[in-house]
Amino acid sequence: MIRNEMNQWKHLFKLDPEKPISDEALEAICMSGTDAVMIGGSTGITFENTVDLLSRVRRYTVPCVQEISDMESIVPGFDLYFIPVVMNSTDSKWITGLHQQAVKQYGHRIPWDQIVTEGYCILNPDCTAARITDSHTALDEKDVAAYAKLGEQMFHLPVIYLEYSGMFGDMDKVRSAAWSLESARLFYGGGISNLEQAQQALEYADTIVVGNVIYTNLPSALETVRAVQRV
Amino acid sequence: MIRNEMNQWKHLFKLDPEKPISDEALEAICMSGTDAVMIGGSTGITFENTVDLLSRVRRYTVPCVQEISDMESIVPGFDLYFIPVVMNSTDSKWITGLHQQAVKQYGHRIPWDQIVTEGYCILNPDCTAARITDSHTALDEKDVAAYAKLGEQMFHLPVIYLEYSGMFGDMDKVRSAAWSLESARLFYGGGISNLEQAQQALEYADTIVVGNVIYTNLPSALETVRAVQRV
C-alpha cells in the first residue's frame, strides 16, 4: 500500500494551494518523475483551494498527499495525510494542542492508516512557519540531532522533517540529524532551487521537498528530479 | 524481557524518594504482590534520595522502575525508565523541551529499550504536577478520549497515564479514555486509598498506580493489591 511506498520516496514537489499554477506547469510537475505531490502551506489554505488543486492533480497518476496545517482545510480523497508536529515550537498548541482538537472533532472518522505524523524541526527563524509556531530555531548540530532522535525514539514518528522554508539550510545539521536516526525517514525542505542543491541535500536526507522554485523557476524545479534519478 | 512483562502489570506502588519509609513498611510494599515499584515524584527528587530508595528496594525481587521528573536525578540500575510527556501541558517544555535537552546531554548512552514514554493527561487542577506543568485540566470526557487517542495513534506511546494525583478521579473519564484505546496501556493514578477504589479504577484502567496512601494508611494501601488478584 501507499504507506509502504512512502518509504521509497526521495523527491516530493510541494504545491501551495494559494498560489496559482497553470495547467501546463502542473502537468510538467506531475509528469516529472517526482515520487509524489504534497499539497499544503502555512497561510491562506482553504478547503476550496485545496480541493481544486487536488482535483487537478488527480488527472495524473502521481500519488498526492495533503500536509495539514488547518482543520478546516482537510479534504477527503488524498492518498495520505501528513500531520506536522512542531517539536521545537515553544507553544504546545503546535505539538499536541491542535491535534487533540482535531481528534476530538473527527474522532472515529480519522483513517489512521493514512496518517503520517511528521516531527518538524523548523530551522529558519525568518520563515512564516517559525513565526506562527514561535519555534526555538537557535539550534546547533547536537540540538537538531537530539530533536531527530527524540522524534524517532520517544514518539516513534515515521518522518523527521528539517524545515528551512525559504532558505537553503546548513547541511551539517542535516547530516547530524541523519546520523542520529535509525529507521525514521529524514525529510529536508527549504530553498532547494536547482539540481546541485537537490543533490547536496540528498547526501544526508532520505527525501527532499521542493516547493517555492516551482513558482519562480519551473525548469530549474523540474531539474531537481534528476537528483533522485541519479542517486 | 521486562518491557514485555510490563504489559501484564496491573498494580504499581509509587514511592516518593522525598518521603521517609521504614524498612518494615518497605518490605510490606515490596512483598505485597504488586507487579512493580515505581520511584518518582514531582518535587524534592534528587540523585541521592533516589539511589538510596532503589538500593533498599533491590533487596527484594519486585521489578523497580524510575519515573523521571528531572535529569539530575536519573539513577542507573532500574529495570525500566518511565518518561512522562505531559500531553495537556500548555508549555512545550513538558512535551518535548526537557526531553530534547536530556537526549542532547545523554545521547548514545540512553538505553532506548528500557525507556517507556508515558502520555500523561493531568486532570486534577490542584495537584503539584498540574501547577508545575501549567496543564490545561478543564477537560471533558471527549477531550480525555482525544488525548488518549492522540498519544496512541499519533505518537505511538505504549502508555497513556491519567493522573489525578491527590484526588480520586472521574471514572467516566477513565472509561472514555479506555474505550478510545486499541493497544496502549491505560494507567490510572490518583487518590486510590482503599480496595474499593482500586477495583473501580481497574474496571477501565489496565494498570493502577497507588501512591500517597502508602504514607498515610499502609494497611489500606496493601489491601489495594487484592484488586488485581481478583480481576
CSV table of C-alpha atoms in Angstrom, one decimal:
chain,number,residue,atom,x,y,z
A,1,MET,CA,0.0,0.0,0.0
A,2,ILE,CA,1.0,3.6,-0.4
A,3,ARG,CA,2.2,4.0,3.1
A,4,ASN,CA,4.9,1.5,2.5
A,5,GLU,CA,5.7,3.0,-0.9
A,6,MET,CA,6.3,6.3,1.0
A,7,ASN,CA,9.5,4.7,2.4
A,8,GLN,CA,10.9,4.8,-1.1
A,9,TRP,CA,10.1,8.4,-1.9
A,10,LYS,CA,13.1,10.5,-2.4
A,11,HIS,CA,11.6,13.6,-4.1
A,12,LEU,CA,8.4,15.5,-3.5
A,13,PHE,CA,7.0,18.6,-5.0
A,14,LYS,CA,5.1,20.7,-2.6
A,15,LEU,CA,2.3,22.8,-4.1
A,16,ASP,CA,0.8,25.7,-2.3
A,17,PRO,CA,-3.0,25.9,-3.0
A,18,GLU,CA,-2.9,29.7,-2.5
A,19,LYS,CA,-0.5,30.2,-5.5
A,20,PRO,CA,-1.9,30.0,-9.0
A,21,ILE,CA,-0.3,27.4,-11.3
A,22,SER,CA,-1.1,26.9,-15.0
A,23,ASP,CA,-2.3,23.6,-16.4
A,24,GLU,CA,0.9,23.3,-18.3
A,25,ALA,CA,3.1,23.8,-15.3
A,26,LEU,CA,1.0,21.4,-13.3
A,27,GLU,CA,1.3,18.8,-15.9
A,28,ALA,CA,5.1,19.2,-16.0
A,29,ILE,CA,5.2,18.8,-12.3
A,30,CYS,CA,3.0,15.7,-12.2
A,31,MET,CA,4.7,14.1,-15.1
A,32,SER,CA,8.2,15.0,-13.9
A,33,GLY,CA,9.1,11.7,-12.3
A,34,THR,CA,8.7,13.1,-8.8
A,35,ASP,CA,7.6,10.4,-6.3
A,36,ALA,CA,4.6,12.4,-5.0
A,37,VAL,CA,2.9,15.7,-4.9
A,38,MET,CA,2.3,17.2,-1.5
A,39,ILE,CA,-0.3,19.9,-1.2
A,40,GLY,CA,-0.2,22.4,1.7
A,41,GLY,CA,1.2,25.7,3.0
A,42,SER,CA,1.4,27.9,6.0
A,43,THR,CA,-1.1,30.5,5.2
A,44,GLY,CA,-4.2,31.1,3.1
A,45,ILE,CA,-5.1,27.4,2.8
A,46,THR,CA,-8.8,26.7,2.4
A,47,PHE,CA,-11.0,23.7,1.7
A,48,GLU,CA,-11.8,25.3,-1.7
A,49,ASN,CA,-8.3,26.0,-3.0
A,50,THR,CA,-7.1,22.6,-1.7
A,51,VAL,CA,-9.9,20.5,-3.3
A,52,ASP,CA,-9.5,22.5,-6.5
A,53,LEU,CA,-5.8,21.7,-6.7
A,54,LEU,CA,-6.3,18.1,-5.7
A,55,SER,CA,-8.8,17.6,-8.5
A,56,ARG,CA,-6.4,19.0,-11.0
A,57,VAL,CA,-3.5,16.8,-9.8
A,58,ARG,CA,-5.8,13.7,-9.9
A,59,ARG,CA,-5.7,13.8,-13.7
A,60,TYR,CA,-2.3,12.3,-13.3
A,61,THR,CA,-1.2,9.0,-11.7
A,62,VAL,CA,1.3,10.6,-9.3
A,63,PRO,CA,0.5,10.0,-5.6
A,64,CYS,CA,-1.0,13.1,-3.9
A,65,VAL,CA,-0.8,13.8,-0.2
A,66,GLN,CA,-2.1,16.6,1.9
A,67,GLU,CA,0.0,18.3,4.6
A,68,ILE,CA,-2.5,19.6,7.1
A,69,SER,CA,-2.0,23.0,8.6
A,70,ASP,CA,-5.6,23.7,9.5
A,71,MET,CA,-8.5,21.5,10.4
A,72,GLU,CA,-10.9,23.5,8.1
A,73,SER,CA,-9.0,22.6,5.0
A,74,ILE,CA,-8.9,18.9,5.3
A,75,VAL,CA,-10.1,17.4,2.1
A,76,PRO,CA,-11.1,13.7,1.6
A,77,GLY,CA,-9.5,11.8,-1.3
A,78,PHE,CA,-5.8,12.2,-0.7
A,79,ASP,CA,-3.6,9.2,-0.7
A,80,LEU,CA,-2.0,10.1,2.7
A,81,TYR,CA,-2.3,12.9,5.2
A,82,PHE,CA,0.8,14.3,6.7
A,83,ILE,CA,0.4,15.9,10.1
A,84,PRO,CA,3.2,18.2,11.3
A,85,VAL,CA,4.1,18.1,15.0
A,86,VAL,CA,6.5,21.0,15.5
A,87,MET,CA,8.9,19.6,18.0
A,88,ASN,CA,10.8,22.8,18.6
A,89,SER,CA,7.8,25.1,19.0
A,90,THR,CA,7.6,26.8,22.3
A,91,ASP,CA,3.8,26.6,22.2
A,92,SER,CA,2.3,23.3,22.9
A,93,LYS,CA,-0.6,24.1,20.5
A,94,TRP,CA,1.6,23.0,17.6
A,95,ILE,CA,2.7,19.8,19.3
A,96,THR,CA,-0.4,18.4,20.9
A,97,GLY,CA,-3.0,21.2,21.2
A,98,LEU,CA,-4.5,21.5,17.7
A,99,HIS,CA,-4.0,17.8,17.1
A,100,GLN,CA,-6.1,17.0,20.2
A,101,GLN,CA,-8.9,19.3,19.0
A,102,ALA,CA,-8.8,17.6,15.6
A,103,VAL,CA,-9.0,14.1,17.1
A,104,LYS,CA,-11.9,15.3,19.3
A,105,GLN,CA,-13.8,16.7,16.4
A,106,TYR,CA,-13.2,13.9,13.8
A,107,GLY,CA,-12.9,11.0,16.2
A,108,HIS,CA,-13.6,7.7,14.7
A,109,ARG,CA,-13.7,9.1,11.1
A,110,ILE,CA,-9.9,9.5,11.1
A,111,PRO,CA,-8.3,7.0,8.8
A,112,TRP,CA,-5.2,6.3,10.9
A,113,ASP,CA,-3.6,4.0,8.4
A,114,GLN,CA,-3.4,7.1,6.1
A,115,ILE,CA,-2.0,9.4,8.7
A,116,VAL,CA,1.8,10.1,8.7
A,117,THR,CA,2.9,12.2,11.7
A,118,GLU,CA,5.9,14.3,10.8
A,119,GLY,CA,8.3,15.5,13.5
A,120,TYR,CA,9.1,19.0,12.3
A,121,CYS,CA,12.1,20.9,13.4
A,122,ILE,CA,11.9,24.4,12.0
A,123,LEU,CA,15.3,25.9,11.4
A,124,ASN,CA,14.9,29.2,9.5
A,125,PRO,CA,14.0,31.8,12.1
A,126,ASP,CA,12.6,34.2,9.4
A,127,CYS,CA,10.1,31.8,7.8
A,128,THR,CA,6.4,32.1,8.3
A,129,ALA,CA,6.1,28.7,9.9
A,130,ALA,CA,8.7,29.7,12.5
A,131,ARG,CA,6.9,32.9,13.3
A,132,ILE,CA,3.5,31.3,13.5
A,133,THR,CA,4.6,28.5,15.7
A,134,ASP,CA,7.1,30.6,17.8
A,135,SER,CA,9.7,28.0,17.2
A,136,HIS,CA,13.0,27.9,19.0
A,137,THR,CA,15.3,27.9,16.0
A,138,ALA,CA,18.7,28.8,17.5
A,139,LEU,CA,19.8,25.1,17.4
A,140,ASP,CA,23.2,23.7,16.9
A,141,GLU,CA,24.0,20.4,15.3
A,142,LYS,CA,23.7,18.5,18.5
A,143,ASP,CA,20.3,20.1,19.2
A,144,VAL,CA,19.0,19.1,15.8
A,145,ALA,CA,20.3,15.6,16.2
A,146,ALA,CA,18.6,15.4,19.6
A,147,TYR,CA,15.3,16.5,18.2
A,148,ALA,CA,15.5,13.9,15.5
A,149,LYS,CA,16.3,11.2,18.0
A,150,LEU,CA,13.6,12.3,20.3
A,151,GLY,CA,11.0,12.2,17.5
A,152,GLU,CA,12.1,8.8,16.4
A,153,GLN,CA,12.7,7.1,19.7
A,154,MET,CA,10.3,8.7,22.1
A,155,PHE,CA,7.4,9.4,19.8
A,156,HIS,CA,8.1,6.8,17.2
A,157,LEU,CA,7.5,9.2,14.3
A,158,PRO,CA,7.9,7.8,10.8
A,159,VAL,CA,9.2,11.1,9.4
A,160,ILE,CA,11.5,13.7,10.8
A,161,TYR,CA,11.3,16.9,8.8
A,162,LEU,CA,14.0,19.6,8.8
A,163,GLU,CA,12.3,22.7,7.6
A,164,TYR,CA,14.3,25.6,6.3
A,165,SER,CA,11.4,27.1,4.3
A,166,GLY,CA,12.7,30.0,2.2
A,167,MET,CA,16.4,29.4,2.5
A,168,PHE,CA,18.8,26.6,1.7
A,169,GLY,CA,19.9,25.1,5.0
A,170,ASP,CA,23.0,24.1,6.9
A,171,MET,CA,23.9,20.7,5.5
A,172,ASP,CA,26.0,19.9,8.6
A,173,LYS,CA,22.8,20.0,10.6
A,174,VAL,CA,21.1,17.7,8.1
A,175,ARG,CA,24.0,15.3,8.4
A,176,SER,CA,23.8,15.5,12.1
A,177,ALA,CA,20.1,14.6,12.1
A,178,ALA,CA,20.7,11.8,9.6
A,179,TRP,CA,23.4,10.2,11.7
A,180,SER,CA,21.1,10.2,14.7
A,181,LEU,CA,18.3,8.3,13.0
A,182,GLU,CA,17.9,4.6,12.7
A,183,SER,CA,14.6,4.0,10.9
A,184,ALA,CA,12.7,7.2,10.6
A,185,ARG,CA,12.8,8.9,7.2
A,186,LEU,CA,14.6,12.2,7.2
A,187,PHE,CA,12.8,14.9,5.0
A,188,TYR,CA,14.6,18.0,4.1
A,189,GLY,CA,12.8,21.1,2.8
A,190,GLY,CA,13.8,24.6,2.2
A,191,GLY,CA,15.5,26.7,-0.6
A,192,ILE,CA,16.2,23.9,-3.0
A,193,SER,CA,16.2,25.8,-6.3
A,194,ASN,CA,18.5,23.7,-8.5
A,195,LEU,CA,19.9,20.3,-9.2
A,196,GLU,CA,23.1,20.9,-7.3
A,197,GLN,CA,21.3,21.8,-4.1
A,198,ALA,CA,18.9,18.8,-4.5
A,199,GLN,CA,22.0,16.6,-4.7
A,200,GLN,CA,23.6,18.2,-1.7
A,201,ALA,CA,20.5,17.7,0.4
A,202,LEU,CA,20.1,14.1,-0.7
A,203,GLU,CA,23.6,13.3,0.6
A,204,TYR,CA,22.0,13.2,4.0
A,205,ALA,CA,18.2,13.5,3.7
A,206,ASP,CA,16.2,10.5,2.6
A,207,THR,CA,13.6,12.7,0.9
A,208,ILE,CA,13.8,16.2,-0.4
A,209,VAL,CA,10.8,18.5,-0.7
A,210,VAL,CA,11.0,21.1,-3.5
A,211,GLY,CA,8.5,23.9,-3.3
A,212,ASN,CA,8.9,27.6,-3.9
A,213,VAL,CA,11.1,27.3,-7.0
A,214,ILE,CA,8.2,25.7,-8.8
A,215,TYR,CA,6.7,29.2,-8.8
A,216,THR,CA,9.8,31.2,-9.6
A,217,ASN,CA,11.8,29.0,-12.0
A,218,LEU,CA,9.9,25.9,-13.2
A,219,PRO,CA,12.6,24.5,-15.4
A,220,SER,CA,15.0,24.6,-12.5
A,221,ALA,CA,12.4,23.0,-10.3
A,222,LEU,CA,11.9,20.2,-12.8
A,223,GLU,CA,15.6,19.6,-13.0
A,224,THR,CA,15.8,18.7,-9.3
A,225,VAL,CA,14.1,15.4,-10.1
A,226,ARG,CA,17.3,14.3,-11.8
A,227,ALA,CA,19.0,14.2,-8.4
A,228,VAL,CA,17.0,11.2,-7.4
A,229,GLN,CA,17.2,9.5,-10.8
A,230,ARG,CA,21.0,9.6,-10.3
A,231,VAL,CA,21.2,8.5,-6.7
B,1,MET,CA,12.2,-9.2,28.9
B,2,ILE,CA,10.8,-6.8,31.4
B,3,ARG,CA,9.4,-4.5,28.8
B,4,ASN,CA,7.1,-7.1,27.7
B,5,GLU,CA,6.2,-8.1,31.2
B,6,MET,CA,5.1,-4.6,31.7
B,7,ASN,CA,2.1,-5.3,29.5
B,8,GLN,CA,0.9,-7.6,32.2
B,9,TRP,CA,1.3,-5.2,35.1
B,10,LYS,CA,-2.0,-4.2,36.7
B,11,HIS,CA,-0.8,-2.7,40.0
B,12,LEU,CA,2.1,-0.5,40.8
B,13,PHE,CA,3.1,1.1,44.1
B,14,LYS,CA,4.7,4.6,43.6
B,15,LEU,CA,7.2,5.6,46.2
B,16,ASP,CA,8.3,9.1,46.7
B,17,PRO,CA,12.0,9.3,47.5
B,18,GLU,CA,11.4,12.5,49.4
B,19,LYS,CA,9.2,10.8,51.9
B,20,PRO,CA,10.7,8.6,54.7
B,21,ILE,CA,9.6,5.0,54.8
B,22,SER,CA,10.6,2.4,57.4
B,23,ASP,CA,12.2,-0.9,56.5
B,24,GLU,CA,9.2,-2.7,57.7
B,25,ALA,CA,6.8,-0.7,55.5
B,26,LEU,CA,9.1,-1.0,52.5
B,27,GLU,CA,9.3,-4.8,53.0
B,28,ALA,CA,5.5,-5.0,53.2
B,29,ILE,CA,5.2,-3.0,49.9
B,30,CYS,CA,7.8,-5.0,48.1
B,31,MET,CA,6.4,-8.3,49.2
B,32,SER,CA,2.8,-7.3,48.7
B,33,GLY,CA,2.3,-9.0,45.4
B,34,THR,CA,2.3,-5.7,43.5
B,35,ASP,CA,3.6,-6.0,40.0
B,36,ALA,CA,6.3,-3.4,40.3
B,37,VAL,CA,7.5,-0.5,42.4
B,38,MET,CA,7.8,2.9,40.7
B,39,ILE,CA,10.1,5.5,42.2
B,40,GLY,CA,9.5,9.2,41.5
B,41,GLY,CA,7.7,12.3,42.4
B,42,SER,CA,7.0,15.9,41.4
B,43,THR,CA,9.3,17.8,43.9
B,44,GLY,CA,12.4,17.2,46.0
B,45,ILE,CA,13.7,14.3,44.0
B,46,THR,CA,17.5,14.0,44.0
B,47,PHE,CA,20.1,11.5,42.8
B,48,GLU,CA,20.9,10.7,46.4
B,49,ASN,CA,17.4,10.0,47.7
B,50,THR,CA,16.6,8.1,44.6
B,51,VAL,CA,19.6,5.8,44.7
B,52,ASP,CA,19.1,5.3,48.4
B,53,LEU,CA,15.5,4.1,47.9
B,54,LEU,CA,16.4,2.0,44.8
B,55,SER,CA,19.1,0.2,46.8
B,56,ARG,CA,16.6,-0.6,49.6
B,57,VAL,CA,14.0,-1.9,47.1
B,58,ARG,CA,16.7,-4.0,45.4
B,59,ARG,CA,16.7,-6.3,48.5
B,60,TYR,CA,13.5,-7.7,47.0
B,61,THR,CA,12.8,-9.3,43.7
B,62,VAL,CA,10.0,-7.0,42.7
B,63,PRO,CA,10.7,-5.1,39.5
B,64,CYS,CA,11.7,-1.5,40.1
B,65,VAL,CA,11.3,1.4,37.7
B,66,GLN,CA,12.1,5.1,37.8
B,67,GLU,CA,9.7,7.7,36.7
B,68,ILE,CA,11.9,10.6,35.6
B,69,SER,CA,10.9,14.1,36.6
B,70,ASP,CA,14.4,15.7,36.5
B,71,MET,CA,17.5,14.9,34.6
B,72,GLU,CA,19.7,15.4,37.6
B,73,SER,CA,18.1,12.5,39.4
B,74,ILE,CA,18.4,9.8,36.8
B,75,VAL,CA,20.0,6.7,38.5
B,76,PRO,CA,21.4,3.7,36.7
B,77,GLY,CA,20.2,0.3,37.6
B,78,PHE,CA,16.5,0.5,37.3
B,79,ASP,CA,14.7,-2.1,35.3
B,80,LEU,CA,12.8,0.5,33.2
B,81,TYR,CA,12.7,4.3,32.9
B,82,PHE,CA,9.3,5.9,32.5
B,83,ILE,CA,9.4,9.3,30.8
B,84,PRO,CA,6.3,11.5,31.2
B,85,VAL,CA,5.2,13.5,28.3
B,86,VAL,CA,2.5,15.9,29.5
B,87,MET,CA,0.2,16.0,26.5
B,88,ASN,CA,-2.1,18.6,28.0
B,89,SER,CA,0.6,21.0,29.3
B,90,THR,CA,0.4,24.4,27.8
B,91,ASP,CA,4.2,24.7,27.9
B,92,SER,CA,6.1,22.7,25.3
B,93,LYS,CA,8.9,22.2,27.8
B,94,TRP,CA,7.0,19.3,29.3
B,95,ILE,CA,6.2,17.7,26.0
B,96,THR,CA,9.4,18.0,24.0
B,97,GLY,CA,11.6,20.6,25.6
B,98,LEU,CA,13.2,18.9,28.6
B,99,HIS,CA,13.3,15.7,26.7
B,100,GLN,CA,15.3,17.2,23.9
B,101,GLN,CA,17.8,18.5,26.4
B,102,ALA,CA,18.1,15.1,28.0
B,103,VAL,CA,18.7,13.4,24.7
B,104,LYS,CA,21.2,16.1,23.8
B,105,GLN,CA,23.0,15.6,27.1
B,106,TYR,CA,23.0,11.8,27.3
B,107,GLY,CA,22.9,11.0,23.6
B,108,HIS,CA,24.1,7.5,22.8
B,109,ARG,CA,24.2,6.4,26.4
B,110,ILE,CA,20.4,6.2,26.6
B,111,PRO,CA,19.2,2.6,26.7
B,112,TRP,CA,16.2,3.1,24.5
B,113,ASP,CA,14.9,-0.5,25.0
B,114,GLN,CA,14.5,0.4,28.7
B,115,ILE,CA,12.6,3.7,28.0
B,116,VAL,CA,8.8,3.8,28.3
B,117,THR,CA,7.3,7.1,27.2
B,118,GLU,CA,4.1,7.8,29.1
B,119,GLY,CA,1.5,10.1,27.6
B,120,TYR,CA,0.3,12.0,30.7
B,121,CYS,CA,-3.0,13.7,30.9
B,122,ILE,CA,-3.1,15.6,34.2
B,123,LEU,CA,-6.7,16.0,35.4
B,124,ASN,CA,-6.6,17.4,38.9
B,125,PRO,CA,-6.1,21.2,38.6
B,126,ASP,CA,-5.0,21.4,42.2
B,127,CYS,CA,-2.1,18.9,42.2
B,128,THR,CA,1.5,20.0,42.1
B,129,ALA,CA,2.1,18.4,38.7
B,130,ALA,CA,-0.7,20.4,37.1
B,131,ARG,CA,0.7,23.6,38.6
B,132,ILE,CA,4.3,22.9,37.6
B,133,THR,CA,3.4,22.0,34.1
B,134,ASP,CA,0.7,24.6,33.6
B,135,SER,CA,-1.6,21.9,32.3
B,136,HIS,CA,-5.0,22.5,30.8
B,137,THR,CA,-7.1,20.4,33.1
B,138,ALA,CA,-10.6,21.6,32.2
B,139,LEU,CA,-11.3,18.6,30.0
B,140,ASP,CA,-14.5,16.7,29.4
B,141,GLU,CA,-14.8,13.0,28.6
B,142,LYS,CA,-14.3,13.6,24.9
B,143,ASP,CA,-11.2,15.7,25.5
B,144,VAL,CA,-9.7,13.0,27.6
B,145,ALA,CA,-10.5,10.4,25.0
B,146,ALA,CA,-9.0,12.6,22.3
B,147,TYR,CA,-5.8,13.0,24.2
B,148,ALA,CA,-5.6,9.2,24.8
B,149,LYS,CA,-6.1,8.5,21.1
B,150,LEU,CA,-3.6,11.2,20.1
B,151,GLY,CA,-1.0,9.7,22.3
B,152,GLU,CA,-1.6,6.2,21.0
B,153,GLN,CA,-2.2,6.9,17.3
B,154,MET,CA,0.0,9.9,16.5
B,155,PHE,CA,2.8,9.4,19.0
B,156,HIS,CA,2.6,5.6,19.3
B,157,LEU,CA,3.0,5.8,23.1
B,158,PRO,CA,2.9,2.5,24.9
B,159,VAL,CA,1.3,4.0,28.0
B,160,ILE,CA,-1.4,6.6,28.5
B,161,TYR,CA,-1.5,7.9,32.0
B,162,LEU,CA,-4.5,9.6,33.5
B,163,GLU,CA,-3.2,11.5,36.5
B,164,TYR,CA,-5.5,12.7,39.3
B,165,SER,CA,-2.7,13.0,41.8
B,166,GLY,CA,-4.2,13.7,45.3
B,167,MET,CA,-7.8,13.0,44.5
B,168,PHE,CA,-9.9,10.1,43.3
B,169,GLY,CA,-10.9,10.9,39.7
B,170,ASP,CA,-13.9,10.8,37.5
B,171,MET,CA,-14.3,7.2,36.4
B,172,ASP,CA,-16.4,8.3,33.4
B,173,LYS,CA,-13.3,10.0,32.0
B,174,VAL,CA,-11.2,6.9,32.6
B,175,ARG,CA,-13.8,4.8,30.8
B,176,SER,CA,-13.9,7.3,28.0
B,177,ALA,CA,-10.1,7.0,27.6
B,178,ALA,CA,-10.2,3.2,27.8
B,179,TRP,CA,-12.7,3.0,25.1
B,180,SER,CA,-10.7,5.2,22.7
B,181,LEU,CA,-7.5,3.0,23.0
B,182,GLU,CA,-6.6,0.0,21.0
B,183,SER,CA,-3.3,-1.3,22.2
B,184,ALA,CA,-1.7,1.3,24.5
B,185,ARG,CA,-1.9,0.5,28.2
B,186,LEU,CA,-4.1,2.8,30.3
B,187,PHE,CA,-2.6,3.8,33.6
B,188,TYR,CA,-4.7,5.4,36.3
B,189,GLY,CA,-3.2,7.2,39.2
B,190,GLY,CA,-4.6,9.4,41.9
B,191,GLY,CA,-6.4,9.1,45.2
B,192,ILE,CA,-6.7,5.3,45.3
B,193,SER,CA,-6.8,4.8,49.1
B,194,ASN,CA,-8.7,1.5,49.5
B,195,LEU,CA,-9.6,-1.7,47.8
B,196,GLU,CA,-12.9,-0.5,46.5
B,197,GLN,CA,-11.4,2.5,44.7
B,198,ALA,CA,-8.7,0.2,43.3
B,199,GLN,CA,-11.5,-2.1,41.9
B,200,GLN,CA,-13.4,0.8,40.5
B,201,ALA,CA,-10.3,2.2,38.7
B,202,LEU,CA,-9.5,-1.3,37.4
B,203,GLU,CA,-12.8,-1.5,35.7
B,204,TYR,CA,-11.4,0.7,33.0
B,205,ALA,CA,-7.7,1.2,33.6
B,206,ASP,CA,-5.3,-1.5,32.7
B,207,THR,CA,-2.9,-0.6,35.4
B,208,ILE,CA,-3.5,1.3,38.7
B,209,VAL,CA,-0.8,3.3,40.5
B,210,VAL,CA,-1.1,3.6,44.3
B,211,GLY,CA,1.0,6.2,46.0
B,212,ASN,CA,0.1,8.6,48.8
B,213,VAL,CA,-1.9,6.1,50.8
B,214,ILE,CA,1.3,4.2,51.4
B,215,TYR,CA,2.4,7.1,53.7
B,216,THR,CA,-1.0,7.7,55.4
B,217,ASN,CA,-2.5,4.3,55.8
B,218,LEU,CA,-0.2,1.4,54.9
B,219,PRO,CA,-2.7,-1.4,55.6
B,220,SER,CA,-5.2,0.1,53.3
B,221,ALA,CA,-2.5,0.6,50.7
B,222,LEU,CA,-1.6,-3.0,50.9
B,223,GLU,CA,-5.2,-4.1,50.5
B,224,THR,CA,-5.4,-2.5,47.1
B,225,VAL,CA,-3.2,-5.3,45.7
B,226,ARG,CA,-6.2,-7.6,46.3
B,227,ALA,CA,-8.0,-5.8,43.5
B,228,VAL,CA,-5.7,-7.3,40.9
B,229,GLN,CA,-5.6,-10.7,42.4
B,230,ARG,CA,-9.3,-10.9,42.0
B,231,VAL,CA,-9.5,-9.4,38.4
